[in-house]
PDB file of C-alpha atoms in Angstrom:
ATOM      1  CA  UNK A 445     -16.648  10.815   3.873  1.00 56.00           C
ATOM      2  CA  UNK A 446     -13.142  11.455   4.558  1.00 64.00           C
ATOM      3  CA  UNK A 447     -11.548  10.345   1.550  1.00 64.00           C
ATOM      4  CA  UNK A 448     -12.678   9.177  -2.100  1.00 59.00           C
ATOM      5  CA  UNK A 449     -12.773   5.360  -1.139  1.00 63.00           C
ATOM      6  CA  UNK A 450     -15.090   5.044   1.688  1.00 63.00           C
ATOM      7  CA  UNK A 451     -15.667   1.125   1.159  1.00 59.00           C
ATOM      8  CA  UNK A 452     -11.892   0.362   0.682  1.00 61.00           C
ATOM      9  CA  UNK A 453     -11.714  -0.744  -2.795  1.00 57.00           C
ATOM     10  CA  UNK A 454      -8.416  -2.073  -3.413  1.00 60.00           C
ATOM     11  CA  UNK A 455      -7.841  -3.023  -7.511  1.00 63.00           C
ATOM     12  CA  UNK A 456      -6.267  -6.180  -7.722  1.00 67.00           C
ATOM     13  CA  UNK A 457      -2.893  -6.692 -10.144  1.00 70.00           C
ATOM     14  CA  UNK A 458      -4.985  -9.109 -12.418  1.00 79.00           C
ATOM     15  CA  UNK A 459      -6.024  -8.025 -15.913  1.00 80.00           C
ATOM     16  CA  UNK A 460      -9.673  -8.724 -16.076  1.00 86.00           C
ATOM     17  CA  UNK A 461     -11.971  -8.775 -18.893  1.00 88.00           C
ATOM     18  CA  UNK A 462     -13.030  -5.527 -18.201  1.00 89.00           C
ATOM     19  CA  UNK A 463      -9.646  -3.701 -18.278  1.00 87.00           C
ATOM     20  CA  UNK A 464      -8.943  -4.810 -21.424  1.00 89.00           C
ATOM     21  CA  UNK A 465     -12.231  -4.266 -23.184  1.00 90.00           C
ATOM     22  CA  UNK A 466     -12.349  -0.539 -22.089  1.00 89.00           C
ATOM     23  CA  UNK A 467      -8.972   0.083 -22.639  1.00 89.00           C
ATOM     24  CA  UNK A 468      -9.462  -1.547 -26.551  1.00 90.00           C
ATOM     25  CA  UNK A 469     -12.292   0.236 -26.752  1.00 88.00           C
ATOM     26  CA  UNK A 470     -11.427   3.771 -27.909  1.00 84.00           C
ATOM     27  CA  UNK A 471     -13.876   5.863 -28.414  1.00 85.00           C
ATOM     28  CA  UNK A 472     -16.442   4.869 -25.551  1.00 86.00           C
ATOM     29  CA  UNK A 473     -18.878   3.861 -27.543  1.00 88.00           C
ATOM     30  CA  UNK A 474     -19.326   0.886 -25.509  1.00 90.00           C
ATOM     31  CA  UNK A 475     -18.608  -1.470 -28.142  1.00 91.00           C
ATOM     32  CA  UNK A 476     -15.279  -3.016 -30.102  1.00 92.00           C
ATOM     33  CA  UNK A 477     -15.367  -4.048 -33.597  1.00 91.00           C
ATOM     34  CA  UNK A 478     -13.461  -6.869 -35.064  1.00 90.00           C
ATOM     35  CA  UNK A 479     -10.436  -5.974 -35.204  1.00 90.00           C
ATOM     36  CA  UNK A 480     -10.421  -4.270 -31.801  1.00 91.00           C
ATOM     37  CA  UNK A 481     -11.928  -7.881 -30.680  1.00 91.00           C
ATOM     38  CA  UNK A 482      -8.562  -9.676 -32.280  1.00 90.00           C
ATOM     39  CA  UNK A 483      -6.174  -6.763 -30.131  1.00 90.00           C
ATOM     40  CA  UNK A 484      -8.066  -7.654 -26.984  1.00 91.00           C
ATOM     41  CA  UNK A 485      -7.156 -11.234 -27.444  1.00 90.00           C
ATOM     42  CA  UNK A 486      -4.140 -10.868 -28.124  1.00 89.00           C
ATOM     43  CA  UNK A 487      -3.587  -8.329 -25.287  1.00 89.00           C
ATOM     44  CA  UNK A 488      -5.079 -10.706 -22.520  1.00 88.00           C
ATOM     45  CA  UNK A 489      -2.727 -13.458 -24.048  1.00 87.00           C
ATOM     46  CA  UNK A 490      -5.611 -15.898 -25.168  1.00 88.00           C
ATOM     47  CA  UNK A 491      -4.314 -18.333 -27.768  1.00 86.00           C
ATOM     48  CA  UNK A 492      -7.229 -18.522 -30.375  1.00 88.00           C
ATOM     49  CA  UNK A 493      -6.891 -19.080 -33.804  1.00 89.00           C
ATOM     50  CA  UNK A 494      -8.082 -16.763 -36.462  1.00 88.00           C
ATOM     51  CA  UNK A 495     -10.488 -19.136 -36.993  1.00 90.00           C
ATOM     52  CA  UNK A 496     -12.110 -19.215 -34.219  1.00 90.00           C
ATOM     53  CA  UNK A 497     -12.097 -15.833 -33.240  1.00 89.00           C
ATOM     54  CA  UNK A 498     -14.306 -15.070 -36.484  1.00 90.00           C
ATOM     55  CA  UNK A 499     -16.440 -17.830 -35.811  1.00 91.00           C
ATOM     56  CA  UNK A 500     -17.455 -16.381 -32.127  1.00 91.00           C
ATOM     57  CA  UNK A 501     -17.395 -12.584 -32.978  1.00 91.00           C
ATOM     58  CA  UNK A 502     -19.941 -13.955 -35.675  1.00 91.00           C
ATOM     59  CA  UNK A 503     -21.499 -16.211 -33.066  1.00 90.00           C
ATOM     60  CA  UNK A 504     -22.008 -13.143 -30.381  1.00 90.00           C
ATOM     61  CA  UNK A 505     -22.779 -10.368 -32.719  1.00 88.00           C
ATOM     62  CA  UNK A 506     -26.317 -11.119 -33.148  1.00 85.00           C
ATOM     63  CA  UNK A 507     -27.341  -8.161 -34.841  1.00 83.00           C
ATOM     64  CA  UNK A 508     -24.653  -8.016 -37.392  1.00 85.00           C
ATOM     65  CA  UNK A 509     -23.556  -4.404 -36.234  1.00 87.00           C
ATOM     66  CA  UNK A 510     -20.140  -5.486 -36.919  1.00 90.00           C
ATOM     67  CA  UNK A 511     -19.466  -4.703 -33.180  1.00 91.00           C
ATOM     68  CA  UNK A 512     -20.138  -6.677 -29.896  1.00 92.00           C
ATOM     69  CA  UNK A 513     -20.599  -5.103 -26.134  1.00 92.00           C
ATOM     70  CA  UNK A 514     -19.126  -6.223 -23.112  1.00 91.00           C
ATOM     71  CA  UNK A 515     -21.709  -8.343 -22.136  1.00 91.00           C
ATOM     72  CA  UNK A 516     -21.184 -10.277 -25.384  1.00 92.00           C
ATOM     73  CA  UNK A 517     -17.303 -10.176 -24.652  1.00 92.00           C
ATOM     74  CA  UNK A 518     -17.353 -11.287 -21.429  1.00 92.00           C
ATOM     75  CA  UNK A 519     -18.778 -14.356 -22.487  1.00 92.00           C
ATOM     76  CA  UNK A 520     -16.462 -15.060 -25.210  1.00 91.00           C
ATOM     77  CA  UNK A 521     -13.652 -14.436 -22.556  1.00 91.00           C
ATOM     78  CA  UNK A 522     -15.601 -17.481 -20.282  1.00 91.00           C
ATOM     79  CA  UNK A 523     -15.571 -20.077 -23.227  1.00 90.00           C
ATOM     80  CA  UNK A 524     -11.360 -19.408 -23.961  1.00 90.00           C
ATOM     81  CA  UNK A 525      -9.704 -18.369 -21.030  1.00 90.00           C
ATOM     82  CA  UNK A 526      -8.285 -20.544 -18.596  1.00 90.00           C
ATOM     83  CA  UNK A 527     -10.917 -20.757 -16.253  1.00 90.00           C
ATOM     84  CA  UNK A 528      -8.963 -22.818 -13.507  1.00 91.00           C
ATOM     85  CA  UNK A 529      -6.317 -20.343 -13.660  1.00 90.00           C
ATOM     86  CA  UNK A 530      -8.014 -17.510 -13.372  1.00 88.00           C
ATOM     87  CA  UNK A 531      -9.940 -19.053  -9.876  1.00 91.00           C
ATOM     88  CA  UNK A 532      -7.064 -19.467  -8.654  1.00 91.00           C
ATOM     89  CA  UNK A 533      -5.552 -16.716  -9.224  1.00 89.00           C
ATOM     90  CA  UNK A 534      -8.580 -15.055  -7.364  1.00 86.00           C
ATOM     91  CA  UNK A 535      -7.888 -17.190  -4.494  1.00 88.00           C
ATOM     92  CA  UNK A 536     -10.718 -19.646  -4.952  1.00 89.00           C
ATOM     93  CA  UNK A 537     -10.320 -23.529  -4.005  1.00 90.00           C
ATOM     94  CA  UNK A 538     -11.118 -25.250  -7.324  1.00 88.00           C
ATOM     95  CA  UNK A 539     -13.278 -28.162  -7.500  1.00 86.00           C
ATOM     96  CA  UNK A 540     -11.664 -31.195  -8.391  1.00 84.00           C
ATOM     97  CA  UNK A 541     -14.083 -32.997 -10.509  1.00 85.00           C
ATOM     98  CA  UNK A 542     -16.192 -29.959 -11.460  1.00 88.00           C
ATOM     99  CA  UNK A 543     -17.035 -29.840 -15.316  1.00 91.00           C
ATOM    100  CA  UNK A 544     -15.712 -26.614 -17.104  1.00 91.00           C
ATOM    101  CA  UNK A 545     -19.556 -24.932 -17.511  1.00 92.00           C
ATOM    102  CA  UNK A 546     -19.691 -24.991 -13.678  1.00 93.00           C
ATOM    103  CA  UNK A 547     -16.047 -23.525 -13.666  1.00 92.00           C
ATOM    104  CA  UNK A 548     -17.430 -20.910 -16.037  1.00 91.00           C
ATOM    105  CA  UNK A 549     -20.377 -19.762 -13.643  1.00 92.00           C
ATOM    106  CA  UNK A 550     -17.794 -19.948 -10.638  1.00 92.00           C
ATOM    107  CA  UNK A 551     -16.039 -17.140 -12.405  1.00 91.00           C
ATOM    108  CA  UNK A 552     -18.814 -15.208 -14.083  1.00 92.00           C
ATOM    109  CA  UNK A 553     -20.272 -15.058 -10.309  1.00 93.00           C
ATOM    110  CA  UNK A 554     -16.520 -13.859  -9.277  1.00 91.00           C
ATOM    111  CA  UNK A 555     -16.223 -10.947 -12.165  1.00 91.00           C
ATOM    112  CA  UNK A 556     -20.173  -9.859 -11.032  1.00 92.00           C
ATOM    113  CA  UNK A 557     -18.900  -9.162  -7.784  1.00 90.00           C
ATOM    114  CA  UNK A 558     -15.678  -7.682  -8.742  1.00 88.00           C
ATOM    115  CA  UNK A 559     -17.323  -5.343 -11.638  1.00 87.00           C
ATOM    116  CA  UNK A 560     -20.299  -4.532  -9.311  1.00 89.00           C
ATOM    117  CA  UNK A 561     -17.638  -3.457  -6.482  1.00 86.00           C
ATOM    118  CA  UNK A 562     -14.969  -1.875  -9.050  1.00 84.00           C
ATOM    119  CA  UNK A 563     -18.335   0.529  -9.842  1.00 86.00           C
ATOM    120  CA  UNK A 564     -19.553   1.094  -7.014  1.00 87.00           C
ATOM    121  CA  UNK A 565     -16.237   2.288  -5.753  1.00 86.00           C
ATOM    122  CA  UNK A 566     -16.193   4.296  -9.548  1.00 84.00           C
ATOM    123  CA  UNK A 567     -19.079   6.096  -8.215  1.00 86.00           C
ATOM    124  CA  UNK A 568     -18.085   7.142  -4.946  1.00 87.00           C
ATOM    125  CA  UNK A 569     -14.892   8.478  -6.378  1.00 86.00           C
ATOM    126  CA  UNK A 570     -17.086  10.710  -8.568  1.00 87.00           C
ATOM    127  CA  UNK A 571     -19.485  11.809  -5.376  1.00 88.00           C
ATOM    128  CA  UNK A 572     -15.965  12.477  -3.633  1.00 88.00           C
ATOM    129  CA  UNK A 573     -14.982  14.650  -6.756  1.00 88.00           C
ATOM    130  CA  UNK A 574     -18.027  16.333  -6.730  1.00 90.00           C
ATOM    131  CA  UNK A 575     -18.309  16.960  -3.408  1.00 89.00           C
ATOM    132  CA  UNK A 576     -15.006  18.462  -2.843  1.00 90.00           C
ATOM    133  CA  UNK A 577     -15.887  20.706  -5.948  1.00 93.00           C
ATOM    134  CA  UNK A 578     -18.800  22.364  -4.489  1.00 93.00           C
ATOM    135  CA  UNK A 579     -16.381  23.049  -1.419  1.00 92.00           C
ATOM    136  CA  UNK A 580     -14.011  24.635  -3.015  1.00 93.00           C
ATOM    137  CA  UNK A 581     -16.931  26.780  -4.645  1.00 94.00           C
ATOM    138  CA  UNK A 582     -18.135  27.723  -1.272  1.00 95.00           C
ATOM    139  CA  UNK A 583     -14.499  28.442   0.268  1.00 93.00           C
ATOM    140  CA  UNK A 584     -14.680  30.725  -3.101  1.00 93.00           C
ATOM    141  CA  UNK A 585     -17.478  32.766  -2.586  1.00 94.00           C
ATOM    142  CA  UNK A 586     -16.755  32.151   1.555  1.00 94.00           C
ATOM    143  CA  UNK A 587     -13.102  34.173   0.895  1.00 90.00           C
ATOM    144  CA  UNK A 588     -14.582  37.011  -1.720  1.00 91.00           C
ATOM    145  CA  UNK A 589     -17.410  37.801   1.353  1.00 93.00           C
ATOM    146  CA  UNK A 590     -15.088  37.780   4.129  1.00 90.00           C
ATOM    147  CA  UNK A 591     -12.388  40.119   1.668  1.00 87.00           C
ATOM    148  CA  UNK A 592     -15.590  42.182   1.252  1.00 90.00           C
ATOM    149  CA  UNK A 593     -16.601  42.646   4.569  1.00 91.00           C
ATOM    150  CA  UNK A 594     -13.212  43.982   5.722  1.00 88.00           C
ATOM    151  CA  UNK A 595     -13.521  46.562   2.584  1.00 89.00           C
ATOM    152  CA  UNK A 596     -17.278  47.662   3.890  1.00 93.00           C
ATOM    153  CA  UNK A 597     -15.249  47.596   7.492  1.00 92.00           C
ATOM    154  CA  UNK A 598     -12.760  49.786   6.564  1.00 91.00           C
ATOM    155  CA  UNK A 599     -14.986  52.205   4.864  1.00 92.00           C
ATOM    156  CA  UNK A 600     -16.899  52.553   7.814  1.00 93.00           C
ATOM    157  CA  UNK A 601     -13.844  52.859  10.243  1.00 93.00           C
ATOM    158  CA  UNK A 602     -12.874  55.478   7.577  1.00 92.00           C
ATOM    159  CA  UNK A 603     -15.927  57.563   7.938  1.00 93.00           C
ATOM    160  CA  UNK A 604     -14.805  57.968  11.780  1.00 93.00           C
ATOM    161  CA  UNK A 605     -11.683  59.302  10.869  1.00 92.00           C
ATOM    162  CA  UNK A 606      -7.942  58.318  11.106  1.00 91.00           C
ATOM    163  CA  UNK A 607      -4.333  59.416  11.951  1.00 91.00           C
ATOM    164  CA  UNK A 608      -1.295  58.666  10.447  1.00 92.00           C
ATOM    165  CA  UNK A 609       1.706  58.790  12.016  1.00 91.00           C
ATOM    166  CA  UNK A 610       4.728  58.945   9.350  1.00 90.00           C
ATOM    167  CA  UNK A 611       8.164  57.390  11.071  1.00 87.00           C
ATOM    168  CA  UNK A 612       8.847  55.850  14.414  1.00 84.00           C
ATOM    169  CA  UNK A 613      10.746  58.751  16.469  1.00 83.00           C
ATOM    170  CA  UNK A 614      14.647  59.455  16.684  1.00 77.00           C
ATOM    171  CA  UNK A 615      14.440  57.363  19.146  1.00 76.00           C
ATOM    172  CA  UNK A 616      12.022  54.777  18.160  1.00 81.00           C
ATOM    173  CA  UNK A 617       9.579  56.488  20.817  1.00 82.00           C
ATOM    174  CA  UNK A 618       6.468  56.725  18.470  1.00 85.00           C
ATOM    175  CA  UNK A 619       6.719  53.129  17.088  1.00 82.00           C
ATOM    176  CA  UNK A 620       5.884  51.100  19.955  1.00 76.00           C
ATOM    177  CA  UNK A 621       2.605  49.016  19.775  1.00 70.00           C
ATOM    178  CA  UNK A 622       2.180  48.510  23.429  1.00 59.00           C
ATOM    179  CA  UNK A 623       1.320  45.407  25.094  1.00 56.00           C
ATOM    180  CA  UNK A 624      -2.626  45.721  24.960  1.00 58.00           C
ATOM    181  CA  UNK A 625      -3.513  48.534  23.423  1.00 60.00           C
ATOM    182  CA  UNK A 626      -7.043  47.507  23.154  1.00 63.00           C
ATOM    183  CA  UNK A 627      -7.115  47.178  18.913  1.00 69.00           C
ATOM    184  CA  UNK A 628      -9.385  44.479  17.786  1.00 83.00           C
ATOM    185  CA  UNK A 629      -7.226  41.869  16.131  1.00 86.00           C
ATOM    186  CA  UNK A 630      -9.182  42.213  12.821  1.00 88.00           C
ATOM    187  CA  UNK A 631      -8.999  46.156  12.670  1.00 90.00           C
ATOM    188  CA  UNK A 632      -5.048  45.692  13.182  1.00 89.00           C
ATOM    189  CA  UNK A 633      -4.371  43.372  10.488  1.00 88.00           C
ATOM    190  CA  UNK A 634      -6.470  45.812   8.417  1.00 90.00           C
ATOM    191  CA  UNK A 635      -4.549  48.771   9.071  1.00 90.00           C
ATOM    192  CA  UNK A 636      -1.146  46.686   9.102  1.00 88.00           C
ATOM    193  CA  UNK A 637      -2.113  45.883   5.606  1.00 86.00           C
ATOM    194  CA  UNK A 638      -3.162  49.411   4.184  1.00 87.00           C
ATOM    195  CA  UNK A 639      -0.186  51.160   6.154  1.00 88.00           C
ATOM    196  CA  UNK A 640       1.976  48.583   4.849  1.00 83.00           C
ATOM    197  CA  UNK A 641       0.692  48.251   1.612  1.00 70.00           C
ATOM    198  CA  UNK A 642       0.892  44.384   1.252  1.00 56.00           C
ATOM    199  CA  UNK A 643       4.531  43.815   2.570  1.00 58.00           C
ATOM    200  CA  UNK A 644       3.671  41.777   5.509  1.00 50.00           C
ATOM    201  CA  UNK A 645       1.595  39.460   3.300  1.00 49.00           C
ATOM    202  CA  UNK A 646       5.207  39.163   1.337  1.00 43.00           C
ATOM    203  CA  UNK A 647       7.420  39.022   4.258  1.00 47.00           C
ATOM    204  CA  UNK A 648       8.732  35.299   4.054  1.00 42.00           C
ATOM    205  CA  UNK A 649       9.934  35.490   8.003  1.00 46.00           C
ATOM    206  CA  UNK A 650       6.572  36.831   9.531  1.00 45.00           C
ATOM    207  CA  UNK A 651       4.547  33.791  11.308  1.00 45.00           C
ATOM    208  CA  UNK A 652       1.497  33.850   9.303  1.00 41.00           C
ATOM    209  CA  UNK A 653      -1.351  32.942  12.263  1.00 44.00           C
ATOM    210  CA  UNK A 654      -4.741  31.271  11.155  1.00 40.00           C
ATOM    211  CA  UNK A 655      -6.326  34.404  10.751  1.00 42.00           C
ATOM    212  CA  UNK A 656      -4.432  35.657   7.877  1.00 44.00           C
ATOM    213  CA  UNK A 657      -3.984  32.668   6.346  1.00 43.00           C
ATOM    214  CA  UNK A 658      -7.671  32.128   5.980  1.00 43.00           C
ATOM    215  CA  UNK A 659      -8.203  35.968   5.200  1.00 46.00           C
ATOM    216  CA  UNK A 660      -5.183  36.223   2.573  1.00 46.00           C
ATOM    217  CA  UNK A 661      -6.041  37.194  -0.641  1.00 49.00           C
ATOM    218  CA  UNK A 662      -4.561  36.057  -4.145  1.00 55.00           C
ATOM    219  CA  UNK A 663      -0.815  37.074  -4.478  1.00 52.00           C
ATOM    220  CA  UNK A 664      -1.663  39.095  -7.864  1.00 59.00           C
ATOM    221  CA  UNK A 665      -4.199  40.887  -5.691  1.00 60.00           C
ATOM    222  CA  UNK A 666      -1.510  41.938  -3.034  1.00 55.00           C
ATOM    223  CA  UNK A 667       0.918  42.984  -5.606  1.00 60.00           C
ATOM    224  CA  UNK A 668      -1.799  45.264  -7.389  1.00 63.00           C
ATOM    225  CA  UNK A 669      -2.250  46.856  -3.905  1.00 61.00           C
ATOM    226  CA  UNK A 670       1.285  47.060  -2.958  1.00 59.00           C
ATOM    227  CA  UNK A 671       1.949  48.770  -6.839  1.00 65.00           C
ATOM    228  CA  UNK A 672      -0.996  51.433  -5.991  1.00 71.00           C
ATOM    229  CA  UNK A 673      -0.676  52.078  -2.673  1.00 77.00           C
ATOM    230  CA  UNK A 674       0.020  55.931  -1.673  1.00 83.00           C
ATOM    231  CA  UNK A 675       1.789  54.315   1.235  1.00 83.00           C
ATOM    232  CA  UNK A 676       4.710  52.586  -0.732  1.00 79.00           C
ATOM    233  CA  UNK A 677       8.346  53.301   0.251  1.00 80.00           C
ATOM    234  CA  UNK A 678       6.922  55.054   3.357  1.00 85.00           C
ATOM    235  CA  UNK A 679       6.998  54.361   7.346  1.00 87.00           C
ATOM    236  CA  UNK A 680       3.875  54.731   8.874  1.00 88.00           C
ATOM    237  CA  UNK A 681       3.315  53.606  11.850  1.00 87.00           C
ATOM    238  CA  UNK A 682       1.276  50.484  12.724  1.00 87.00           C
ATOM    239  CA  UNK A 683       0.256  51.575  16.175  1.00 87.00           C
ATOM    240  CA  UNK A 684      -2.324  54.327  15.109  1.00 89.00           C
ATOM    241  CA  UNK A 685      -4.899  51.649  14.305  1.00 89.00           C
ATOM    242  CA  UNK A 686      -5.778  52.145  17.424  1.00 88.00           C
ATOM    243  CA  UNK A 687      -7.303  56.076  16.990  1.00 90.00           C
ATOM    244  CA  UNK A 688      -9.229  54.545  13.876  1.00 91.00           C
ATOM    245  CA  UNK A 689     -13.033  54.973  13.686  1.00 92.00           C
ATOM    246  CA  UNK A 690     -12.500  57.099  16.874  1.00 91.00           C
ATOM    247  CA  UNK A 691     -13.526  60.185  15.857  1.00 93.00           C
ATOM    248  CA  UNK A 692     -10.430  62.021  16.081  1.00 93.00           C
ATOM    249  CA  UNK A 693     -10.713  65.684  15.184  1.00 91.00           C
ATOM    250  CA  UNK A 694      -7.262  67.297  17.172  1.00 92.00           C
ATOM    251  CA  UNK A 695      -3.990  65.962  16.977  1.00 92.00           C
ATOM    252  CA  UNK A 696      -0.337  67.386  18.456  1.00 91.00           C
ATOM    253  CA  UNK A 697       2.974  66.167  18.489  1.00 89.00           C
ATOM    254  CA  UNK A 698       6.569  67.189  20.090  1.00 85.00           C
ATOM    255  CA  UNK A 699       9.787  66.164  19.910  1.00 81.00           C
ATOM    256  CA  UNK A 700       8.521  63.017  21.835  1.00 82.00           C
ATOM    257  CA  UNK A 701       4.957  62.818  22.646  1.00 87.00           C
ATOM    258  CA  UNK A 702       2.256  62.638  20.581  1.00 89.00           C
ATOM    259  CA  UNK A 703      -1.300  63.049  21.635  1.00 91.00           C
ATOM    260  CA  UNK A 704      -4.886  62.768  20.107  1.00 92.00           C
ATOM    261  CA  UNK A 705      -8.667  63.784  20.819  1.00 93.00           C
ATOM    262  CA  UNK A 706     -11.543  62.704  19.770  1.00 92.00           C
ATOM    263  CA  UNK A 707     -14.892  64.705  19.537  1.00 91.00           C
ATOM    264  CA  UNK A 708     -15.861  62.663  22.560  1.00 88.00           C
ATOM    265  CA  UNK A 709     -13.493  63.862  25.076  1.00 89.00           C
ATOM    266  CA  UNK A 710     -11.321  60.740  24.653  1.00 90.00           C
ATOM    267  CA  UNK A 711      -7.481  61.722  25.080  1.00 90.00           C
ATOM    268  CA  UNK A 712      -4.638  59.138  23.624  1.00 86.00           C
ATOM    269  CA  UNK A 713      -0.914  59.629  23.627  1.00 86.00           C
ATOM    270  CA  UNK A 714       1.809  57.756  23.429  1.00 84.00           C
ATOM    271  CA  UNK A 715       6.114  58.534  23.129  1.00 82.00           C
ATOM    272  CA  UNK A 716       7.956  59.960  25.627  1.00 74.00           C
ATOM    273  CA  UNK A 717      10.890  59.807  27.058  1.00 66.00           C
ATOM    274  CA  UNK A 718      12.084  58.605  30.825  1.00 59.00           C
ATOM    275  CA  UNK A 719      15.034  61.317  30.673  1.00 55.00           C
ATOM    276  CA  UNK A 720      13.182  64.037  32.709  1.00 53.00           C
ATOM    277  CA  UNK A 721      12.402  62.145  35.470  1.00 52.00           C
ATOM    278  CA  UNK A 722      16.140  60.742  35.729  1.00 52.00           C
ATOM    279  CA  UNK A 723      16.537  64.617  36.074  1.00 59.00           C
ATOM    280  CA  UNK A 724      14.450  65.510  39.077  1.00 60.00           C
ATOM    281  CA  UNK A 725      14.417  62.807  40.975  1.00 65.00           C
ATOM    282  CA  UNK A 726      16.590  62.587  43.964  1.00 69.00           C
ATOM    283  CA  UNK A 727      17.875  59.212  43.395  1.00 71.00           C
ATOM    284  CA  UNK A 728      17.749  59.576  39.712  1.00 68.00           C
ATOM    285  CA  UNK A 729      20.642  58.600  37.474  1.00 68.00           C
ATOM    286  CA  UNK A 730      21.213  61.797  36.016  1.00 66.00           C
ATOM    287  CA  UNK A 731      22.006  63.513  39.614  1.00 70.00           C
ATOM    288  CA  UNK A 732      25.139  61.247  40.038  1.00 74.00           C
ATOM    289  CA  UNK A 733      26.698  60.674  37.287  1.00 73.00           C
ATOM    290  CA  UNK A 734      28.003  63.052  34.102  1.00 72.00           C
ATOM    291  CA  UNK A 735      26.368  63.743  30.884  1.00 65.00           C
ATOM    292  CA  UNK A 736      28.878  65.352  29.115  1.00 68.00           C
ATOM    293  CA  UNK A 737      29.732  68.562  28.385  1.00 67.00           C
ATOM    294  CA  UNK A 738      27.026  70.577  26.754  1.00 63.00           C
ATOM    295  CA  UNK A 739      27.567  71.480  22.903  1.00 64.00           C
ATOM    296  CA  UNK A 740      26.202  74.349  21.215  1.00 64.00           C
ATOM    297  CA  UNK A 741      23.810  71.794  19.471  1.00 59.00           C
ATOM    298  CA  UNK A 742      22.192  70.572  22.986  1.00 53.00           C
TER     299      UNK A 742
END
């Protein structure tokens, strides 16, 4: 099902026996006492006299509990309401000439159904409700597994090794994530999140895609890891995700390259700057036009 009311129960706005019994009936015991019995009355607007609402409490409770059940009610409620009113109230076409005991069993037959669908619709609520507990259990223990599986992931990228690069370049040059550097999507949310130490998960104007909104952990969690992180207050760049697990054992950086190898011959770098060729080039900028004077600082 696809919502708690899968055969379309719709209540209808009048007060039935029912209704008023349970709601009289305090401490869901099933049963109403006395003067519970003279509050329903008076509730569902049935002019009886004192009288003769002793007379049929005595009349129904057989047992002389001092109580009486719905079933007994119910039929109390048959011998003084109005029955033609309440027919048509339910939309059926009264009998003309019918006597008031067939009237009576016109409208028990009309409160079976309505009782009988009122419960059934009761219990499919509660099958809805239980139902969308256990999911809720299993997206549970479905988001602890998946937050564990990108620990055990991370510890075994981390056995391979990492670099971290701390700030982005004068110029911005080391910062650059490339278009495809060939980073699995999982692995870079990872590393965004330890480099970052939880800020993306707080940054209110970063699209959140369906990945990490399904992978997010609690709030409380994130702001435990942002509090503890040895990464806090620092820039580290996001790119070098893609040198983790890659068994990275030399490293080297100048003013504007950096490059990294790993134990199996692989060779990464990234930075630079375009400025050299400009220089050598014959139809490079630099050859026709002025740079300024030189300082003793250049």
């Amino acid at each position: 099902p696809n919502n708690g009311n899968p055969i379309g129960f719709a209540p209808n706005a009048l007060l039935t026996p029912i209704d008023a019994f349970e709601m009289f009936d305090e401490d869901g015991s099933g049963n109403i006492n006395e003067d519970e019995f003279y509050f329903v009355l008076e509730y569902l607007k049935l002019e009886v006299s004192d009288a003769n609402q002793e007379r049929l409490f005595l009349k129904y409770d057989k047992d002389q509990s001092g109580e009486i059940d719905y079933d007994e009610f119910r039929q109390i409620w048959l011998a003084v309401a109005d029955v033609k009113k309440e027919l048509t109230d339910r939309g059926v076409d009264v009998p003309k000439f019918a006597s008031r005991k067939k009237l009576e069993r016109i409208l028990e037959k009309c409160l079976d159904e309505e009782e009988e669908q009122e419960r059934r619709a009761m219990a499919e609520a509660e099958r809805w409700r239980t139902w969308r507990a256990i999911l809720d259990q299993k997206n549970e223990y479905i988001k602890h597994a998946r937050r564990r599986a990108q620990i055990e992931l991370c510890k075994a990228l981390d056995a391979a090794g990492q670099i971290y690069v701390f700030g982005r370049g004068a110029r911005g040059q080391f910062g650059a994530q490339g278009e495809k550097d060939g980073t699995h999507e999982i692995v870079q949310k990872l590393w965004t999140r330890r480099v970052t130490a939880g800020k993306a998960d707080f940054d209110p104007d970063r699209k959140m895609d369906s990945l990490e909104t399904k992978d997010a952990i609690d709030v409380e969690a994130l702001k435990n890891e942002l509090a503890s992180s040895p990464f806090n207050d620092l820039v580290v760049g996001e790119n070098a995700a893609k040198l983790w697990g890659k068994r990275v054992y030399d490293a080297a950086i100048s003013d504007t390259v950096i490059l990294a190898q790993s134990d199996l011959g692989e060779l990464w770098t990234w930075g630079g700057s375009d400025h050299w060729w400009y220089e050598i080039e014959p139809d490079a900028h630099w050859q026709t036009h002025w740079r300024g004077d030189t300082t003793p600082r250049s």
